[in-house]
mmCIF file with all atom_site columns, C-alpha atoms in Angstrom:
data_model
loop_
_atom_site.group_PDB
_atom_site.id
_atom_site.type_symbol
_atom_site.label_atom_id
_atom_site.label_alt_id
_atom_site.label_comp_id
_atom_site.label_asym_id
_atom_site.label_entity_id
_atom_site.label_seq_id
_atom_site.pdbx_PDB_ins_code
_atom_site.Cartn_x
_atom_site.Cartn_y
_atom_site.Cartn_z
_atom_site.occupancy
_atom_site.B_iso_or_equiv
_atom_site.pdbx_formal_charge
_atom_site.auth_seq_id
_atom_site.auth_comp_id
_atom_site.auth_asym_id
_atom_site.auth_atom_id
_atom_site.pdbx_PDB_model_num
ATOM 1   C CA . MET A 1 1   ? -5.747  0.850   -0.881  1.00 94.00 ? 1306 MET A CA 1
ATOM 2   C CA . LEU A 1 2   ? -4.665  3.788   0.834   1.00 96.00 ? 1307 LEU A CA 1
ATOM 3   C CA . ILE A 1 3   ? -0.946  3.751   1.108   1.00 97.00 ? 1308 ILE A CA 1
ATOM 4   C CA . VAL A 1 4   ? 1.103   6.346   2.875   1.00 97.00 ? 1309 VAL A CA 1
ATOM 5   C CA . THR A 1 5   ? 4.877   7.267   4.356   1.00 97.00 ? 1310 THR A CA 1
ATOM 6   C CA . SER A 1 6   ? 3.484   9.184   7.126   1.00 97.00 ? 1311 SER A CA 1
ATOM 7   C CA . ASN A 1 7   ? 2.803   7.482   10.310  1.00 96.00 ? 1312 ASN A CA 1
ATOM 8   C CA . LYS A 1 8   ? -0.807  8.903   9.985   1.00 96.00 ? 1313 LYS A CA 1
ATOM 9   C CA . ILE A 1 9   ? -3.394  9.323   7.723   1.00 97.00 ? 1314 ILE A CA 1
ATOM 10  C CA . PRO A 1 10  ? -4.658  12.954  8.086   1.00 96.00 ? 1315 PRO A CA 1
ATOM 11  C CA . GLY A 1 11  ? -8.351  13.137  8.397   1.00 96.00 ? 1316 GLY A CA 1
ATOM 12  C CA . HIS A 1 12  ? -8.405  9.484   9.312   1.00 97.00 ? 1317 HIS A CA 1
ATOM 13  C CA . ARG A 1 13  ? -8.644  7.655   12.409  1.00 97.00 ? 1318 ARG A CA 1
ATOM 14  C CA . ILE A 1 14  ? -6.642  4.642   12.686  1.00 97.00 ? 1319 ILE A CA 1
ATOM 15  C CA . ASP A 1 15  ? -9.065  1.952   14.596  1.00 96.00 ? 1320 ASP A CA 1
ATOM 16  C CA . ALA A 1 16  ? -6.976  -1.385  14.154  1.00 97.00 ? 1321 ALA A CA 1
ATOM 17  C CA . VAL A 1 17  ? -3.391  -2.276  13.305  1.00 97.00 ? 1322 VAL A CA 1
ATOM 18  C CA . PHE A 1 18  ? -2.436  -5.429  12.075  1.00 98.00 ? 1323 PHE A CA 1
ATOM 19  C CA . GLY A 1 19  ? 1.002   -5.498  12.022  1.00 97.00 ? 1324 GLY A CA 1
ATOM 20  C CA . GLU A 1 20  ? 3.975   -5.265  9.405   1.00 98.00 ? 1325 GLU A CA 1
ATOM 21  C CA . VAL A 1 21  ? 3.369   -6.563  5.694   1.00 98.00 ? 1326 VAL A CA 1
ATOM 22  C CA . MET A 1 22  ? 5.852   -6.638  2.998   1.00 97.00 ? 1327 MET A CA 1
ATOM 23  C CA . GLY A 1 23  ? 6.598   -7.372  -0.241  1.00 97.00 ? 1328 GLY A CA 1
ATOM 24  C CA . LEU A 1 24  ? 9.896   -8.626  -1.530  1.00 95.00 ? 1329 LEU A CA 1
ATOM 25  C CA . THR A 1 25  ? 11.431  -10.118 -4.614  1.00 92.00 ? 1330 THR A CA 1
ATOM 26  C CA . VAL A 1 26  ? 14.842  -10.791 -5.948  1.00 90.00 ? 1331 VAL A CA 1
ATOM 27  C CA . ARG A 1 27  ? 15.778  -10.391 -9.458  1.00 84.00 ? 1332 ARG A CA 1
ATOM 28  C CA . SER A 1 28  ? 18.940  -11.180 -11.494 1.00 79.00 ? 1333 SER A CA 1
ATOM 29  C CA . ARG A 1 29  ? 19.951  -8.800  -14.550 1.00 64.00 ? 1334 ARG A CA 1
ATOM 30  C CA . ASP A 1 30  ? 19.547  -10.272 -17.818 1.00 61.00 ? 1335 ASP A CA 1
ATOM 31  C CA . ILE A 1 31  ? 23.092  -9.937  -19.381 1.00 57.00 ? 1336 ILE A CA 1
ATOM 32  C CA . GLY A 1 32  ? 22.114  -8.220  -22.634 1.00 56.00 ? 1337 GLY A CA 1
ATOM 33  C CA . SER A 1 33  ? 20.557  -5.456  -20.607 1.00 55.00 ? 1338 SER A CA 1
ATOM 34  C CA . GLN A 1 34  ? 23.785  -5.077  -18.073 1.00 57.00 ? 1339 GLN A CA 1
ATOM 35  C CA . MET A 1 35  ? 26.082  -5.390  -20.890 1.00 57.00 ? 1340 MET A CA 1
ATOM 36  C CA . LEU A 1 36  ? 24.300  -2.566  -22.737 1.00 59.00 ? 1341 LEU A CA 1
ATOM 37  C CA . ALA A 1 37  ? 23.645  -0.795  -19.566 1.00 56.00 ? 1342 ALA A CA 1
ATOM 38  C CA . GLY A 1 38  ? 27.330  -0.622  -18.953 1.00 59.00 ? 1343 GLY A CA 1
ATOM 39  C CA . PHE A 1 39  ? 28.140  0.705   -22.512 1.00 57.00 ? 1344 PHE A CA 1
ATOM 40  C CA . ARG A 1 40  ? 25.526  3.663   -21.898 1.00 57.00 ? 1345 ARG A CA 1
ATOM 41  C CA . SER A 1 41  ? 27.253  4.230   -18.649 1.00 61.00 ? 1346 SER A CA 1
ATOM 42  C CA . LEU A 1 42  ? 30.583  5.440   -20.580 1.00 63.00 ? 1347 LEU A CA 1
ATOM 43  C CA . GLY A 1 43  ? 28.483  8.406   -21.560 1.00 65.00 ? 1348 GLY A CA 1
ATOM 44  C CA . GLY A 1 44  ? 26.678  9.140   -18.777 1.00 66.00 ? 1349 GLY A CA 1
ATOM 45  C CA . GLY A 1 45  ? 22.978  9.704   -18.029 1.00 71.00 ? 1350 GLY A CA 1
ATOM 46  C CA . GLU A 1 46  ? 19.856  7.474   -17.500 1.00 74.00 ? 1351 GLU A CA 1
ATOM 47  C CA . LEU A 1 47  ? 19.971  3.838   -18.077 1.00 71.00 ? 1352 LEU A CA 1
ATOM 48  C CA . PRO A 1 48  ? 16.929  3.163   -19.274 1.00 77.00 ? 1353 PRO A CA 1
ATOM 49  C CA . GLU A 1 49  ? 16.749  -0.708  -18.990 1.00 74.00 ? 1354 GLU A CA 1
ATOM 50  C CA . MET A 1 50  ? 17.865  -0.700  -15.280 1.00 77.00 ? 1355 MET A CA 1
ATOM 51  C CA . THR A 1 51  ? 14.946  1.985   -15.078 1.00 82.00 ? 1356 THR A CA 1
ATOM 52  C CA . LYS A 1 52  ? 12.433  -0.467  -16.068 1.00 85.00 ? 1357 LYS A CA 1
ATOM 53  C CA . ALA A 1 53  ? 13.530  -3.166  -14.217 1.00 82.00 ? 1358 ALA A CA 1
ATOM 54  C CA . LEU A 1 54  ? 13.714  -1.191  -10.940 1.00 85.00 ? 1359 LEU A CA 1
ATOM 55  C CA . TYR A 1 55  ? 10.303  0.307   -11.399 1.00 90.00 ? 1360 TYR A CA 1
ATOM 56  C CA . GLU A 1 56  ? 8.893   -3.095  -12.413 1.00 92.00 ? 1361 GLU A CA 1
ATOM 57  C CA . SER A 1 57  ? 10.153  -4.688  -9.362  1.00 92.00 ? 1362 SER A CA 1
ATOM 58  C CA . ARG A 1 58  ? 8.897   -1.892  -7.222  1.00 94.00 ? 1363 ARG A CA 1
ATOM 59  C CA . GLN A 1 59  ? 5.100   -2.494  -8.738  1.00 95.00 ? 1364 GLN A CA 1
ATOM 60  C CA . GLU A 1 60  ? 5.839   -6.164  -7.970  1.00 96.00 ? 1365 GLU A CA 1
ATOM 61  C CA . VAL A 1 61  ? 6.655   -6.069  -4.664  1.00 96.00 ? 1366 VAL A CA 1
ATOM 62  C CA . MET A 1 62  ? 3.948   -3.096  -3.812  1.00 97.00 ? 1367 MET A CA 1
ATOM 63  C CA . ALA A 1 63  ? 1.278   -5.816  -5.213  1.00 97.00 ? 1368 ALA A CA 1
ATOM 64  C CA . ARG A 1 64  ? 2.465   -8.444  -2.880  1.00 97.00 ? 1369 ARG A CA 1
ATOM 65  C CA . MET A 1 65  ? 2.338   -5.889  0.159   1.00 98.00 ? 1370 MET A CA 1
ATOM 66  C CA . VAL A 1 66  ? -1.030  -4.693  -0.485  1.00 98.00 ? 1371 VAL A CA 1
ATOM 67  C CA . ASN A 1 67  ? -2.281  -8.263  -1.029  1.00 98.00 ? 1372 ASN A CA 1
ATOM 68  C CA . GLU A 1 68  ? -0.966  -9.323  2.192   1.00 98.00 ? 1373 GLU A CA 1
ATOM 69  C CA . ALA A 1 69  ? -2.409  -6.220  3.935   1.00 98.00 ? 1374 ALA A CA 1
ATOM 70  C CA . GLN A 1 70  ? -5.881  -7.298  2.131   1.00 98.00 ? 1375 GLN A CA 1
ATOM 71  C CA . GLN A 1 71  ? -5.377  -10.852 3.763   1.00 97.00 ? 1376 GLN A CA 1
ATOM 72  C CA . ARG A 1 72  ? -5.120  -9.502  6.977   1.00 97.00 ? 1377 ARG A CA 1
ATOM 73  C CA . GLY A 1 73  ? -8.387  -7.244  6.609   1.00 97.00 ? 1378 GLY A CA 1
ATOM 74  C CA . ALA A 1 74  ? -6.668  -3.694  6.146   1.00 98.00 ? 1379 ALA A CA 1
ATOM 75  C CA . ASN A 1 75  ? -7.888  -1.038  4.241   1.00 97.00 ? 1380 ASN A CA 1
ATOM 76  C CA . ALA A 1 76  ? -4.412  1.185   4.218   1.00 98.00 ? 1381 ALA A CA 1
ATOM 77  C CA . ILE A 1 77  ? -0.877  0.993   5.249   1.00 98.00 ? 1382 ILE A CA 1
ATOM 78  C CA . VAL A 1 78  ? 0.964   3.702   7.062   1.00 98.00 ? 1383 VAL A CA 1
ATOM 79  C CA . ALA A 1 79  ? 4.698   4.133   7.198   1.00 98.00 ? 1384 ALA A CA 1
ATOM 80  C CA . MET A 1 80  ? 5.916   2.537   3.715   1.00 98.00 ? 1385 MET A CA 1
ATOM 81  C CA . ARG A 1 81  ? 9.168   2.191   2.969   1.00 97.00 ? 1386 ARG A CA 1
ATOM 82  C CA . PHE A 1 82  ? 11.118  0.754   -0.051  1.00 95.00 ? 1387 PHE A CA 1
ATOM 83  C CA . ASP A 1 83  ? 14.506  -0.992  0.398   1.00 93.00 ? 1388 ASP A CA 1
ATOM 84  C CA . THR A 1 84  ? 16.697  -2.381  -2.239  1.00 88.00 ? 1389 THR A CA 1
ATOM 85  C CA . SER A 1 85  ? 20.180  -3.871  -1.675  1.00 88.00 ? 1390 SER A CA 1
ATOM 86  C CA . GLU A 1 86  ? 22.543  -6.358  -3.863  1.00 84.00 ? 1391 GLU A CA 1
ATOM 87  C CA . MET A 1 87  ? 22.840  -9.707  -3.189  1.00 79.00 ? 1392 MET A CA 1
ATOM 88  C CA . GLY A 1 88  ? 25.997  -11.009 -5.019  1.00 76.00 ? 1393 GLY A CA 1
ATOM 89  C CA . GLY A 1 89  ? 27.337  -9.400  -8.122  1.00 72.00 ? 1394 GLY A CA 1
ATOM 90  C CA . ASN A 1 90  ? 24.023  -9.908  -10.592 1.00 75.00 ? 1395 ASN A CA 1
ATOM 91  C CA . TRP A 1 91  ? 21.182  -9.928  -7.946  1.00 82.00 ? 1396 TRP A CA 1
ATOM 92  C CA . THR A 1 92  ? 18.944  -7.374  -6.635  1.00 84.00 ? 1397 THR A CA 1
ATOM 93  C CA . GLU A 1 93  ? 16.499  -7.563  -3.634  1.00 90.00 ? 1398 GLU A CA 1
ATOM 94  C CA . VAL A 1 94  ? 13.641  -4.915  -3.674  1.00 93.00 ? 1399 VAL A CA 1
ATOM 95  C CA . CYS A 1 95  ? 11.531  -5.096  -0.189  1.00 96.00 ? 1400 CYS A CA 1
ATOM 96  C CA . ALA A 1 96  ? 8.563   -2.740  0.128   1.00 97.00 ? 1401 ALA A CA 1
ATOM 97  C CA . CYS A 1 97  ? 7.103   -2.713  3.766   1.00 97.00 ? 1402 CYS A CA 1
ATOM 98  C CA . GLY A 1 98  ? 4.740   -0.746  6.141   1.00 98.00 ? 1403 GLY A CA 1
ATOM 99  C CA . THR A 1 99  ? 2.242   -1.382  8.710   1.00 98.00 ? 1404 THR A CA 1
ATOM 100 C CA . ALA A 1 100 ? -1.164  -2.668  7.719   1.00 98.00 ? 1405 ALA A CA 1
ATOM 101 C CA . VAL A 1 101 ? -3.868  -0.483  9.282   1.00 98.00 ? 1406 VAL A CA 1
ATOM 102 C CA . PHE A 1 102 ? -7.879  -0.231  9.243   1.00 98.00 ? 1407 PHE A CA 1
ATOM 103 C CA . ALA A 1 103 ? -8.427  3.469   8.731   1.00 97.00 ? 1408 ALA A CA 1
ATOM 104 C CA . ILE A 1 104 ? -11.833 5.358   9.195   1.00 96.00 ? 1409 ILE A CA 1
ATOM 105 C CA . PRO A 1 105 ? -12.173 8.800   7.624   1.00 96.00 ? 1410 PRO A CA 1
ATOM 106 C CA . LEU A 1 106 ? -13.197 11.570  9.852   1.00 96.00 ? 1411 LEU A CA 1
ATOM 107 C CA . ALA A 1 107 ? -16.604 13.303  9.150   1.00 95.00 ? 1412 ALA A CA 1
ATOM 108 C CA . GLU A 1 108 ? -17.519 16.984  9.152   1.00 94.00 ? 1413 GLU A CA 1
ATOM 109 C CA . GLY A 1 109 ? -17.300 18.511  12.890  1.00 94.00 ? 1414 GLY A CA 1
ATOM 110 C CA . GLU A 1 110 ? -14.958 15.840  14.096  1.00 95.00 ? 1415 GLU A CA 1
ATOM 111 C CA . PRO A 1 111 ? -11.567 17.112  15.305  1.00 95.00 ? 1416 PRO A CA 1
ATOM 112 C CA . GLY A 1 112 ? -9.262  16.515  12.279  1.00 94.00 ? 1417 GLY A CA 1
ATOM 113 C CA . ALA A 1 113 ? -11.463 16.125  9.789   1.00 95.00 ? 1418 ALA A CA 1
ATOM 114 C CA . THR A 1 114 ? -10.010 17.191  6.347   1.00 95.00 ? 1419 THR A CA 1
ATOM 115 C CA . GLY A 1 115 ? -11.933 18.256  2.731   1.00 93.00 ? 1420 GLY A CA 1
ATOM 116 C CA . GLN A 1 116 ? -11.116 14.709  1.764   1.00 92.00 ? 1421 GLN A CA 1
ATOM 117 C CA . SER A 1 117 ? -12.269 12.648  4.672   1.00 94.00 ? 1422 SER A CA 1
ATOM 118 C CA . ILE A 1 118 ? -15.483 14.835  4.625   1.00 93.00 ? 1423 ILE A CA 1
ATOM 119 C CA . TYR A 1 119 ? -16.020 14.127  1.140   1.00 93.00 ? 1424 TYR A CA 1
ATOM 120 C CA . LEU A 1 120 ? -15.357 10.547  1.673   1.00 91.00 ? 1425 LEU A CA 1
ATOM 121 C CA . THR A 1 121 ? -18.144 10.503  4.286   1.00 92.00 ? 1426 THR A CA 1
ATOM 122 C CA . SER A 1 122 ? -20.725 12.713  2.743   1.00 89.00 ? 1427 SER A CA 1
ATOM 123 C CA . ALA A 1 123 ? -20.289 10.331  -0.323  1.00 73.00 ? 1428 ALA A CA 1
ATOM 124 C CA . ALA A 1 124 ? -20.809 7.246   1.791   1.00 68.00 ? 1429 ALA A CA 1
ATOM 125 C CA . GLY A 1 125 ? -23.719 8.864   3.589   1.00 60.00 ? 1430 GLY A CA 1
ATOM 126 C CA . GLN A 1 126 ? -25.285 9.643   0.285   1.00 68.00 ? 1431 GLN A CA 1
ATOM 127 C CA . GLN A 1 127 ? -24.867 6.126   -0.819  1.00 67.00 ? 1432 GLN A CA 1
ATOM 128 C CA . SER A 1 128 ? -26.436 4.871   2.103   1.00 56.00 ? 1433 SER A CA 1
ATOM 129 C CA . ALA A 1 129 ? -29.362 6.694   1.712   1.00 52.00 ? 1434 ALA A CA 1
ATOM 130 C CA . GLN A 1 130 ? -30.102 5.148   -1.764  1.00 59.00 ? 1435 GLN A CA 1
ATOM 131 C CA . GLN A 1 131 ? -29.532 1.690   0.036   1.00 57.00 ? 1436 GLN A CA 1
ATOM 132 C CA . PRO A 1 132 ? -32.144 -0.133  2.548   1.00 53.00 ? 1437 PRO A CA 1
ATOM 133 C CA . ALA A 1 133 ? -31.717 1.220   6.451   1.00 47.00 ? 1438 ALA A CA 1
ATOM 134 C CA . THR A 1 134 ? -29.346 -0.401  8.485   1.00 46.00 ? 1439 THR A CA 1
ATOM 135 C CA . PRO A 1 135 ? -30.907 -1.575  11.760  1.00 47.00 ? 1440 PRO A CA 1
ATOM 136 C CA . GLY A 1 136 ? -30.354 1.289   14.160  1.00 48.00 ? 1441 GLY A CA 1
ATOM 137 C CA . ALA A 1 137 ? -29.068 3.679   11.728  1.00 45.00 ? 1442 ALA A CA 1
ATOM 138 C CA . ALA A 1 138 ? -30.979 7.187   10.657  1.00 44.00 ? 1443 ALA A CA 1
ATOM 139 C CA . PRO A 1 139 ? -31.529 7.760   7.067   1.00 43.00 ? 1444 PRO A CA 1
ATOM 140 C CA . GLY A 1 140 ? -28.627 8.886   5.275   1.00 42.00 ? 1445 GLY A CA 1
ATOM 141 C CA . GLU A 1 141 ? -26.513 8.363   8.328   1.00 42.00 ? 1446 GLU A CA 1
ATOM 142 C CA . TYR A 1 142 ? -22.782 7.185   7.551   1.00 38.00 ? 1447 TYR A CA 1
ATOM 143 C CA . GLN A 1 143 ? -22.198 3.972   8.975   1.00 43.00 ? 1448 GLN A CA 1
ATOM 144 C CA . GLN A 1 144 ? -18.492 3.186   9.564   1.00 44.00 ? 1449 GLN A CA 1
ATOM 145 C CA . PRO A 1 145 ? -17.621 -0.076  8.389   1.00 45.00 ? 1450 PRO A CA 1
ATOM 146 C CA . ALA A 1 146 ? -16.552 -2.815  11.349  1.00 45.00 ? 1451 ALA A CA 1
ATOM 147 C CA . PRO A 1 147 ? -13.051 -3.582  10.912  1.00 45.00 ? 1452 PRO A CA 1
ATOM 148 C CA . HIS A 1 148 ? -11.772 -7.354  11.007  1.00 45.00 ? 1453 HIS A CA 1
ATOM 149 C CA . SER A 1 149 ? -10.845 -8.123  14.670  1.00 44.00 ? 1454 SER A CA 1
ATOM 150 C CA . PRO A 1 150 ? -7.180  -7.757  15.556  1.00 43.00 ? 1455 PRO A CA 1
ATOM 151 C CA . GLN A 1 151 ? -7.497  -11.010 17.026  1.00 43.00 ? 1456 GLN A CA 1
ATOM 152 C CA . GLN A 1 152 ? -7.929  -12.892 13.653  1.00 45.00 ? 1457 GLN A CA 1
ATOM 153 C CA . PRO A 1 153 ? -5.321  -14.742 12.636  1.00 40.00 ? 1458 PRO A CA 1
ATOM 154 C CA . PHE A 1 154 ? -3.291  -14.196 9.832   1.00 39.00 ? 1459 PHE A CA 1
ATOM 155 C CA . GLN A 1 155 ? -4.244  -16.347 6.826   1.00 43.00 ? 1460 GLN A CA 1
ATOM 156 C CA . PRO A 1 156 ? -1.573  -16.674 4.014   1.00 39.00 ? 1461 PRO A CA 1
#
C-alpha cells in the first residue's frame, strides 16, 4: 500500500476516495521502563525504552490503518498523519489517520507522469503481454484495474 503525507501522489490519478481511515492504540507505560527512563532522563539523551515503545505503537497503528483502507478497496492512503497524546498519568494514545483512495499510475505521455509511474505502467504492460489477453485489449496494453465502487458499504 502506498502511503504519503501529501494530498496528492505525484504521477498518479486518484480515481476514487473511500474516506478517512485510522488506526488507534492506547498504551500504558510499564513501571520498570518508566523508572529506568526516569533515571536516564537525569543525565539527558535518548530514552531507548520509550523510543522502542513509541516505535512499536506507530507500527501497530499503521498496520490497523492499512487494514481498514484495504477493507474499503483502497490501494493508497493520502494525507497520512500521526497524533499522540497523553491520557492520565500513564497512558499514551497513538493514532495514525489518512484518506483511503484508489490511485492509478499515469503512463508515459500522460500529463503529470513521473519516472516511477511510467515504470509501474510499463511493468504492468509487460505482465499483461505474458498473460491471456483481456477482451477488448490490445496485446501488451496496460489495463487499469477497476476500483471498487465508492458506494460499496464499509465492511469492518
